[in-house]
GROMACS .gro file of C-alpha atoms in nm:
model
  189
    1MET     CA    1   9.901  12.602   2.567
    2LYS     CA    2  10.184  12.633   2.317
    3PHE     CA    3  10.084  12.909   2.075
    4CYS     CA    4   9.917  13.248   2.095
    5SER     CA    5   9.559  13.253   1.965
    6GLU     CA    6   9.611  13.616   1.854
    7CYS     CA    7   9.930  13.590   1.645
    8ALA     CA    8  10.025  13.218   1.649
    9HIS     CA    9  10.367  13.276   1.805
   10PRO     CA   10  10.491  13.054   2.089
   11VAL     CA   11  10.383  13.146   2.442
   12GLU     CA   12  10.586  13.133   2.761
   13LEU     CA   13  10.470  13.066   3.114
   14SER     CA   14  10.559  13.372   3.323
   15ILE     CA   15  10.415  13.607   3.582
   16PRO     CA   16  10.300  13.924   3.405
   17ALA     CA   17  10.376  14.262   3.560
   18GLY     CA   18  10.118  14.344   3.828
   19ASP     CA   19  10.003  13.982   3.855
   20ASN     CA   20  10.084  13.711   4.107
   21ARG     CA   21  10.026  13.392   3.908
   22PRO     CA   22  10.201  13.230   3.615
   23ARG     CA   23  10.013  13.291   3.290
   24TYR     CA   24  10.078  13.204   2.928
   25VAL     CA   25  10.216  13.520   2.770
   26CYS     CA   26  10.297  13.574   2.405
   27SER     CA   27  10.654  13.693   2.358
   28ASN     CA   28  10.559  13.851   2.025
   29CYS     CA   29  10.236  14.048   2.088
   30ALA     CA   30  10.237  14.042   2.472
   31THR     CA   31   9.885  13.897   2.491
   32ILE     CA   32   9.819  13.738   2.828
   33HIS     CA   33   9.617  13.418   2.799
   34TYR     CA   34   9.410  13.371   3.114
   35GLN     CA   35   9.282  13.023   3.189
   36ASN     CA   36   8.976  13.018   3.411
   37PRO     CA   37   8.738  12.753   3.542
   38LYS     CA   38   8.468  12.620   3.313
   39MET     CA   39   8.102  12.645   3.410
   40VAL     CA   40   7.892  12.328   3.404
   41ILE     CA   41   7.521  12.409   3.424
   42GLY     CA   42   7.228  12.173   3.464
   43SER     CA   43   6.886  12.109   3.605
   44ILE     CA   44   6.709  11.878   3.848
   45PRO     CA   45   6.401  11.793   3.639
   46VAL     CA   46   6.121  11.648   3.850
   47TRP     CA   47   5.771  11.515   3.795
   48GLU     CA   48   5.528  11.487   4.084
   49GLU     CA   49   5.198  11.308   4.057
   50ASP     CA   50   4.974  11.171   4.333
   51GLY     CA   51   5.236  11.263   4.592
   52LYS     CA   52   5.505  11.059   4.415
   53LEU     CA   53   5.814  11.255   4.308
   54GLN     CA   54   6.054  11.134   4.039
   55VAL     CA   55   6.377  11.284   3.902
   56LEU     CA   56   6.487  11.259   3.539
   57LEU     CA   57   6.837  11.119   3.491
   58CYS     CA   58   7.043  11.062   3.177
   59LYS     CA   59   7.280  10.772   3.110
   60ARG     CA   60   7.595  10.916   2.953
   61ALA     CA   61   7.686  10.820   2.595
   62ILE     CA   62   8.016  11.009   2.611
   63GLU     CA   63   8.334  11.007   2.816
   64PRO     CA   64   8.413  11.078   3.084
   65ARG     CA   65   8.199  10.828   3.274
   66TYR     CA   66   8.036  10.661   2.973
   67GLY     CA   67   7.738  10.452   3.084
   68TYR     CA   68   7.695  10.627   3.420
   69TRP     CA   69   7.391  10.829   3.527
   70THR     CA   70   7.380  11.207   3.558
   71LEU     CA   71   7.145  11.499   3.576
   72PRO     CA   72   7.114  11.680   3.242
   73ALA     CA   73   7.406  11.925   3.244
   74GLY     CA   74   7.697  12.047   3.038
   75PHE     CA   75   7.934  12.329   2.965
   76MET     CA   76   7.790  12.678   2.943
   77GLU     CA   77   7.832  12.844   2.602
   78ASN     CA   78   7.933  13.201   2.529
   79ASN     CA   79   7.647  13.449   2.496
   80GLU     CA   80   7.404  13.258   2.718
   81THR     CA   81   7.292  13.298   3.075
   82THR     CA   82   7.316  13.018   3.329
   83ALA     CA   83   6.938  12.973   3.301
   84ASP     CA   84   6.965  12.951   2.920
   85ALA     CA   85   7.239  12.688   2.959
   86ALA     CA   86   7.027  12.477   3.198
   87LEU     CA   87   6.731  12.484   2.959
   88ARG     CA   88   6.948  12.404   2.654
   89GLU     CA   89   7.133  12.118   2.822
   90THR     CA   90   6.808  11.961   2.941
   91VAL     CA   91   6.671  11.963   2.588
   92GLU     CA   92   6.999  11.845   2.432
   93GLU     CA   93   7.058  11.555   2.672
   94ALA     CA   94   6.706  11.446   2.760
   95GLY     CA   95   6.475  11.597   2.498
   96ALA     CA   96   6.282  11.731   2.798
   97HIS     CA   97   6.103  12.061   2.831
   98ILE     CA   98   6.111  12.214   3.175
   99GLU     CA   99   5.989  12.507   3.374
  100LEU     CA  100   6.304  12.636   3.539
  101GLY     CA  101   6.296  12.717   3.909
  102LYS     CA  102   6.552  12.881   4.131
  103LEU     CA  103   6.922  12.805   4.147
  104PHE     CA  104   6.966  12.516   4.391
  105SER     CA  105   7.335  12.427   4.412
  106LEU     CA  106   7.674  12.573   4.332
  107LEU     CA  107   7.963  12.327   4.360
  108ASN     CA  108   8.325  12.428   4.323
  109VAL     CA  109   8.530  12.148   4.170
  110ALA     CA  110   8.877  12.301   4.197
  111PRO     CA  111   9.074  11.982   4.109
  112VAL     CA  112   8.929  11.990   3.755
  113HIS     CA  113   8.893  12.371   3.723
  114GLN     CA  114   8.511  12.370   3.710
  115VAL     CA  115   8.209  12.521   3.883
  116HIS     CA  116   7.884  12.319   3.863
  117MET     CA  117   7.545  12.485   3.907
  118PHE     CA  118   7.205  12.313   3.917
  119TYR     CA  119   6.860  12.467   3.893
  120LEU     CA  120   6.539  12.323   4.030
  121ALA     CA  121   6.309  12.234   3.741
  122ARG     CA  122   5.963  12.093   3.681
  123LEU     CA  123   5.899  11.878   3.375
  124ARG     CA  124   5.623  12.026   3.160
  125ASP     CA  125   5.527  11.680   3.036
  126LEU     CA  126   5.662  11.325   3.016
  127ASP     CA  127   5.765  11.356   2.651
  128PHE     CA  128   6.142  11.302   2.668
  129ALA     CA  129   6.402  11.091   2.488
  130PRO     CA  130   6.779  11.044   2.491
  131GLY     CA  131   6.978  11.309   2.308
  132ILE     CA  132   7.301  11.243   2.121
  133GLU     CA  133   7.504  11.249   2.446
  134SER     CA  134   7.269  11.008   2.630
  135LEU     CA  135   7.223  10.632   2.600
  136ASP     CA  136   6.902  10.638   2.802
  137VAL     CA  137   6.678  10.876   2.996
  138GLN     CA  138   6.464  10.754   3.285
  139MET     CA  139   6.258  10.875   3.576
  140PHE     CA  140   6.368  10.761   3.924
  141SER     CA  141   6.215  10.785   4.267
  142GLU     CA  142   6.464  10.851   4.547
  143ALA     CA  143   6.472  10.482   4.643
  144ASP     CA  144   6.542  10.374   4.284
  145ILE     CA  145   6.822  10.616   4.196
  146PRO     CA  146   7.131  10.417   4.089
  147TRP     CA  147   7.345  10.580   4.361
  148GLU     CA  148   7.650  10.361   4.291
  149ASP     CA  149   7.632  10.436   3.919
  150LEU     CA  150   7.618  10.816   3.934
  151ALA     CA  151   7.874  10.978   3.708
  152PHE     CA  152   8.018  11.253   3.927
  153PRO     CA  153   8.043  11.360   4.294
  154THR     CA  154   7.855  11.681   4.205
  155ILE     CA  155   7.553  11.480   4.090
  156ARG     CA  156   7.549  11.269   4.407
  157THR     CA  157   7.589  11.577   4.628
  158THR     CA  158   7.316  11.770   4.447
  159LEU     CA  159   7.071  11.479   4.466
  160GLU     CA  160   7.146  11.417   4.834
  161LEU     CA  161   7.085  11.784   4.911
  162PHE     CA  162   6.768  11.785   4.702
  163PHE     CA  163   6.615  11.489   4.884
  164ALA     CA  164   6.724  11.624   5.224
  165ASP     CA  165   6.540  11.948   5.141
  166ARG     CA  166   6.233  11.743   5.042
  167VAL     CA  167   6.224  11.609   5.399
  168LYS     CA  168   6.246  11.965   5.533
  169MET     CA  169   5.960  12.070   5.304
  170ARG     CA  170   5.731  11.811   5.463
  171GLU     CA  171   5.805  11.986   5.793
  172GLY     CA  172   5.713  12.328   5.653
  173GLY     CA  173   6.055  12.426   5.515
  174SER     CA  174   6.161  12.499   5.161
  175TYR     CA  175   6.438  12.430   4.916
  176GLY     CA  176   6.756  12.610   5.014
  177PHE     CA  177   7.051  12.729   4.812
  178HIS     CA  178   7.355  12.510   4.868
  179THR     CA  179   7.725  12.568   4.807
  180HIS     CA  180   7.989  12.302   4.845
  181ASP     CA  181   8.350  12.239   4.755
  182ILE     CA  182   8.424  11.904   4.594
  183ASP     CA  183   8.790  11.843   4.660
  184ARG     CA  184   8.815  11.474   4.587
  185PRO     CA  185   8.904  11.358   4.239
  186MET     CA  186   8.646  11.181   4.027
  187ARG     CA  187   8.664  10.805   4.074
  188ALA     CA  188   8.805  10.604   3.786
  189GLY     CA  189   8.588  10.379   3.577
   0.00000   0.00000   0.00000
């Protein structure tokens, strides 16, 4: 950050009075510009028929990770709830309409200043199509998921947790709520 968004004067990195971290502070109007993690919100859209479960994945048409597979997700917008963001992102990226379930995973991605959250979701129908940020949208069974071509560690972790919970459900359990810290950087490619 170089300039104040309030008065357009240059900012300086300093520790404001009563704080303990360097912040960008405007030397003209004294506005403190806090920089906080971004929220990435998505869904795990599933379709189950005749005992066969499939998950909807999107092939990215944008960087980072162009051409890699992901769950429908993206940055939360101002004035929306996390549930609203999950619904919107699923429509924007996959053209899919879902019934949103409970929050399933919360992943802290400190190296890139993000928090990723994924909701369980049930597809209302099989009418879906790639959005502007997707090259392709497909349904995958667990065995067919392109594990080596997943875009981000958070997607892999969420899917692994999801399928592990599916095993527990067969034994009378249920989906849990999972939190994890992802401390490794995203692989290049």
